[in-house]
């Protein structure tokens, strides 16, 4: 349609656009565990443990958003975790009342000014090797598109995860029809653990940066926002006149207020050490007929290089194929990158990923991937260079618009230190983890839906005994004009924590639940959503895990005496 259709934005005044938001709401959420955790109990004078949580057990969350798609966005988020204080004021540590607060103001598409954000934001450029934004599940059932990241540019930060975002000012300006320049400045404070190993007692040394966001005990509070972090970023993007591709250059300079020196162990030998890191990269992608080529390369100040490249191809009407190659040096340092990798960070890894999807008709779909990876240097709990691979197969059957079923099998081989050898340097052995699942769903739109799932797997070292685990669950959702009920009952049994089963649970709007089922017991939840009016909605959710063999759940200050762990949550949302 491109030769015949042209879509041009109509530039309205700010006053006109502010009157017509497409999203305008206020959300409040709270909840707590019904059983008492050790952190909220009285101090036992006979015990050596005297640490306790300093706040109440109630969780609190507030979110306000006023936005119009493609024009502007204003947002505020406030949050406190269970055990944190309701009110605290430490501006020097960026604590303004609640434990975590986030704000952004954004305007878009005002002539050549394409984007302007003041406050908290993220940046997505290229394949995420230097800067990545948003949430990604990584390798899974979407075997094709998971290899590609789009250049989304600047995005306001609306999450309550308390790390890995920028705070400052950012802008994107169109120099011409085909060239955009993005620049930003960020200054924030990071949680950190300190290690005074310097000969100078006044010099602060950081042993690690913390990302949990918990500030419940005095020890956790002492680590809250103690280290300043400054980021200066630049991104230039050239879009080809043919609209077939683009090329971009990315630069990010990160400076900490103190030296970061990780623990002196062998696997940390090539980790970042210092106060400042500069990383520069080049990315691009190009479309030719049914082929989409993409890639990104970067070089960090340490001299370490990282590279990722691949293609997605449509092979006729029934086949889709993807290939992705990646290599990250053991001294490649990127703090805000999240490129495709087997590990949690793109460092000390090489690999190749192959994905294929076959859709013979509308009812059937077959897909799978094979990923081969190796780690050239040591890793935590891996005392030697290691290798591994995993493969995944998925079959989907859509009998009708209302009924679908799928089955999957996933097997991963990965090396780890062998436990129980008693050696100071345990040998490395190959572990094998297998998972299989059958899922059946039936839905009558706007009426009800049911889902039945059987999931299981095993884990062990090659040549040794294997531990097993499984879960079977039943979900049901009933919908009425103003009311919706959802529920689940699940039974699980695992030999140990190694064979725990992760199962996604339905939760409130903008909430996420993916608990681990382990040991033996049952898991169930009930959730209600009720529309009190056109503007006001309320959610109520109760969940409980009941264990058969455990008399104590969790450990440390999270410890619960008993066999049950129950949670009650409530959420209100007012749409203006």
Coordinates of N, CA and C in Angstrom, one line a residue, residues 288-367:
X288 N 15.2 -7.7 2.9 CA 15.3 -8.0 1.4 C 14.4 -9.1 1.1
X289 N 13.3 -8.8 0.4 CA 12.3 -9.8 0.1 C 11.8 -10.4 1.4
X290 N 11.9 -11.7 1.6 CA 11.4 -12.4 2.8 C 12.4 -12.6 3.9
X291 N 13.6 -11.9 3.7 CA 14.7 -12.0 4.7 C 14.9 -10.7 5.4
X292 N 15.1 -10.9 6.7 CA 15.4 -9.7 7.6 C 16.7 -10.0 8.3
X293 N 17.8 -9.2 8.0 CA 19.1 -9.3 8.5 C 19.3 -8.3 9.6
X294 N 19.9 -8.6 10.7 CA 20.1 -7.7 11.8 C 21.4 -8.0 12.6
X295 N 22.0 -7.0 13.3 CA 23.2 -7.3 14.0 C 23.6 -6.1 14.8
X296 N 24.5 -6.3 15.8 CA 25.1 -5.2 16.6 C 26.4 -5.7 17.1
X297 N 27.4 -4.7 17.1 CA 28.7 -5.0 17.7 C 29.1 -3.8 18.6
X298 N 29.8 -4.1 19.6 CA 30.2 -3.1 20.6 C 31.6 -3.4 21.2
X299 N 32.2 -2.3 21.7 CA 33.6 -2.4 22.3 C 33.5 -1.6 23.6
X300 N 33.9 -2.3 24.7 CA 33.9 -1.6 26.0 C 35.3 -1.1 26.3
X301 N 35.4 -0.2 27.3 CA 36.7 0.4 27.6 C 37.8 -0.5 27.9
X302 N 37.4 -1.7 28.4 CA 38.4 -2.7 28.8 C 39.1 -3.3 27.6
X303 N 38.5 -3.1 26.4 CA 39.0 -3.7 25.2 C 38.2 -5.0 24.8
X304 N 37.3 -5.4 25.7 CA 36.5 -6.5 25.4 C 35.4 -6.2 24.3
X305 N 35.1 -7.1 23.4 CA 34.1 -6.9 22.4 C 33.0 -7.8 22.5
X306 N 31.8 -7.4 22.0 CA 30.6 -8.2 22.0 C 30.0 -8.0 20.6
X307 N 29.4 -9.1 20.1 CA 28.7 -9.1 18.8 C 27.6 -10.0 18.8
X308 N 26.5 -9.6 18.0 CA 25.4 -10.5 17.9 C 24.8 -10.2 16.5
X309 N 24.4 -11.2 15.7 CA 23.9 -11.0 14.4 C 23.1 -12.2 14.0
X310 N 22.1 -12.0 13.1 CA 21.2 -13.1 12.7 C 20.3 -12.7 11.6
X311 N 19.4 -13.5 11.3 CA 18.4 -13.3 10.3 C 17.1 -14.0 10.6
X312 N 16.0 -13.5 10.1 CA 14.7 -14.1 10.1 C 14.2 -14.2 8.7
X313 N 13.7 -15.4 8.3 CA 13.3 -15.6 6.9 C 12.0 -16.3 6.9
X314 N 11.2 -15.8 6.0 CA 9.9 -16.5 5.6 C 10.1 -17.4 4.4
X315 N 10.1 -18.7 4.6 CA 10.4 -19.7 3.6 C 9.1 -20.2 3.0
X316 N 8.5 -19.5 2.2 CA 7.2 -19.8 1.7 C 6.1 -19.5 2.7
X317 N 4.9 -20.0 2.5 CA 3.7 -19.7 3.3 C 3.7 -20.5 4.6
X318 N 4.5 -21.6 4.7 CA 4.4 -22.5 5.9 C 5.6 -22.5 6.8
X319 N 6.7 -22.1 6.3 CA 8.0 -22.2 7.1 C 8.5 -20.8 7.5
X320 N 8.9 -20.6 8.7 CA 9.7 -19.5 9.2 C 11.0 -20.0 9.9
X321 N 12.0 -19.3 9.6 CA 13.3 -19.7 10.1 C 14.1 -18.6 10.7
X322 N 14.9 -18.8 11.7 CA 15.8 -17.8 12.3 C 17.1 -18.4 12.7
X323 N 18.2 -17.6 12.5 CA 19.5 -18.0 12.9 C 20.1 -16.8 13.7
X324 N 20.7 -17.1 14.8 CA 21.4 -16.0 15.6 C 22.7 -16.5 16.1
X325 N 23.8 -15.7 15.8 CA 25.1 -16.0 16.3 C 25.5 -14.9 17.3
X326 N 26.2 -15.3 18.4 CA 26.6 -14.3 19.4 C 27.9 -14.6 20.0
X327 N 28.7 -13.6 20.4 CA 29.9 -13.8 21.1 C 30.2 -12.5 22.0
X328 N 30.4 -12.8 23.2 CA 30.7 -11.8 24.2 C 32.0 -12.1 24.9
X329 N 33.0 -11.3 24.8 CA 34.3 -11.6 25.4 C 34.2 -11.7 26.9
X330 N 35.1 -12.3 27.6 CA 35.1 -12.5 29.0 C 35.3 -11.1 29.7
X331 N 35.9 -10.2 29.0 CA 36.1 -8.8 29.6 C 35.3 -7.8 28.9
X332 N 34.1 -8.2 28.3 CA 33.2 -7.3 27.7 C 32.2 -6.8 28.8
X333 N 32.2 -5.5 29.0 CA 31.4 -4.9 30.1 C 30.3 -4.0 29.6
X334 N 29.1 -4.4 29.8 CA 27.9 -3.6 29.4 C 26.9 -3.6 30.6
X335 N 26.6 -2.5 31.2 CA 25.8 -2.4 32.4 C 24.3 -2.3 32.1
X336 N 23.9 -1.8 31.0 CA 22.5 -1.7 30.7 C 22.1 -2.5 29.4
X337 N 22.9 -3.4 29.0 CA 22.6 -4.3 27.9 C 21.8 -5.5 28.4
X338 N 21.0 -6.1 27.5 CA 20.3 -7.3 27.8 C 20.1 -8.1 26.5
X339 N 21.1 -8.3 25.7 CA 21.1 -9.0 24.5 C 20.8 -10.5 24.8
X340 N 20.4 -11.2 23.7 CA 20.1 -12.7 23.9 C 21.3 -13.4 24.4
X341 N 21.1 -14.2 25.4 CA 22.2 -14.9 26.0 C 21.7 -16.1 26.9
X342 N 22.5 -17.1 27.1 CA 22.1 -18.1 28.0 C 22.3 -17.7 29.5
X343 N 23.3 -16.9 29.8 CA 23.5 -16.3 31.1 C 22.6 -15.1 31.3
X344 N 22.6 -14.6 32.5 CA 21.8 -13.4 32.8 C 22.4 -12.1 32.2
X345 N 23.7 -12.1 31.8 CA 24.3 -11.0 31.3 C 25.1 -11.3 30.0
X346 N 25.2 -10.4 29.1 CA 26.0 -10.7 27.9 C 27.5 -10.5 28.2
X347 N 28.2 -11.6 28.7 CA 29.6 -11.5 29.0 C 30.1 -13.0 29.1
X348 N 31.3 -13.2 28.6 CA 31.9 -14.5 28.7 C 31.0 -15.6 28.1
X349 N 30.6 -15.4 26.8 CA 29.7 -16.4 26.2 C 29.8 -16.4 24.7
X350 N 29.8 -17.5 24.0 CA 29.6 -17.6 22.6 C 28.5 -18.7 22.3
X351 N 27.7 -18.5 21.3 CA 26.7 -19.4 21.0 C 26.0 -19.2 19.6
X352 N 25.2 -20.2 19.3 CA 24.5 -20.1 18.0 C 23.1 -20.7 18.3
X353 N 22.1 -20.0 17.8 CA 20.7 -20.3 18.0 C 20.0 -20.6 16.6
X354 N 19.3 -21.7 16.5 CA 18.5 -22.0 15.3 C 17.0 -22.2 15.7
X355 N 16.1 -21.5 15.0 CA 14.7 -21.7 15.3 C 13.9 -22.0 14.0
X356 N 12.9 -22.8 14.1 CA 12.1 -23.2 12.9 C 10.7 -23.3 13.4
X357 N 9.8 -22.8 12.5 CA 8.3 -22.9 12.8 C 7.6 -23.4 11.5
X358 N 6.8 -24.4 11.6 CA 6.1 -24.9 10.5 C 4.6 -24.9 10.7
X359 N 3.9 -24.2 9.8 CA 2.4 -24.0 10.0 C 1.7 -24.5 8.7
X360 N 1.4 -25.8 8.7 CA 0.8 -26.4 7.5 C -0.6 -25.9 7.2
X361 N -1.3 -25.5 8.2 CA -2.7 -24.9 8.1 C -3.0 -24.1 9.3
X362 N -4.3 -23.7 9.4 CA -4.6 -22.8 10.5 C -4.8 -23.6 11.8
X363 N -4.9 -24.9 11.8 CA -5.1 -25.7 13.0 C -3.8 -26.1 13.6
X364 N -2.8 -26.3 12.8 CA -1.6 -27.0 13.4 C -0.4 -26.0 13.3
X365 N 0.5 -26.1 14.3 CA 1.7 -25.3 14.3 C 2.8 -26.1 15.0
X366 N 3.9 -26.3 14.3 CA 5.1 -27.1 14.9 C 6.3 -26.1 15.0
X367 N 6.9 -26.0 16.1 CA 8.0 -25.1 16.3 C 9.1 -25.7 17.2

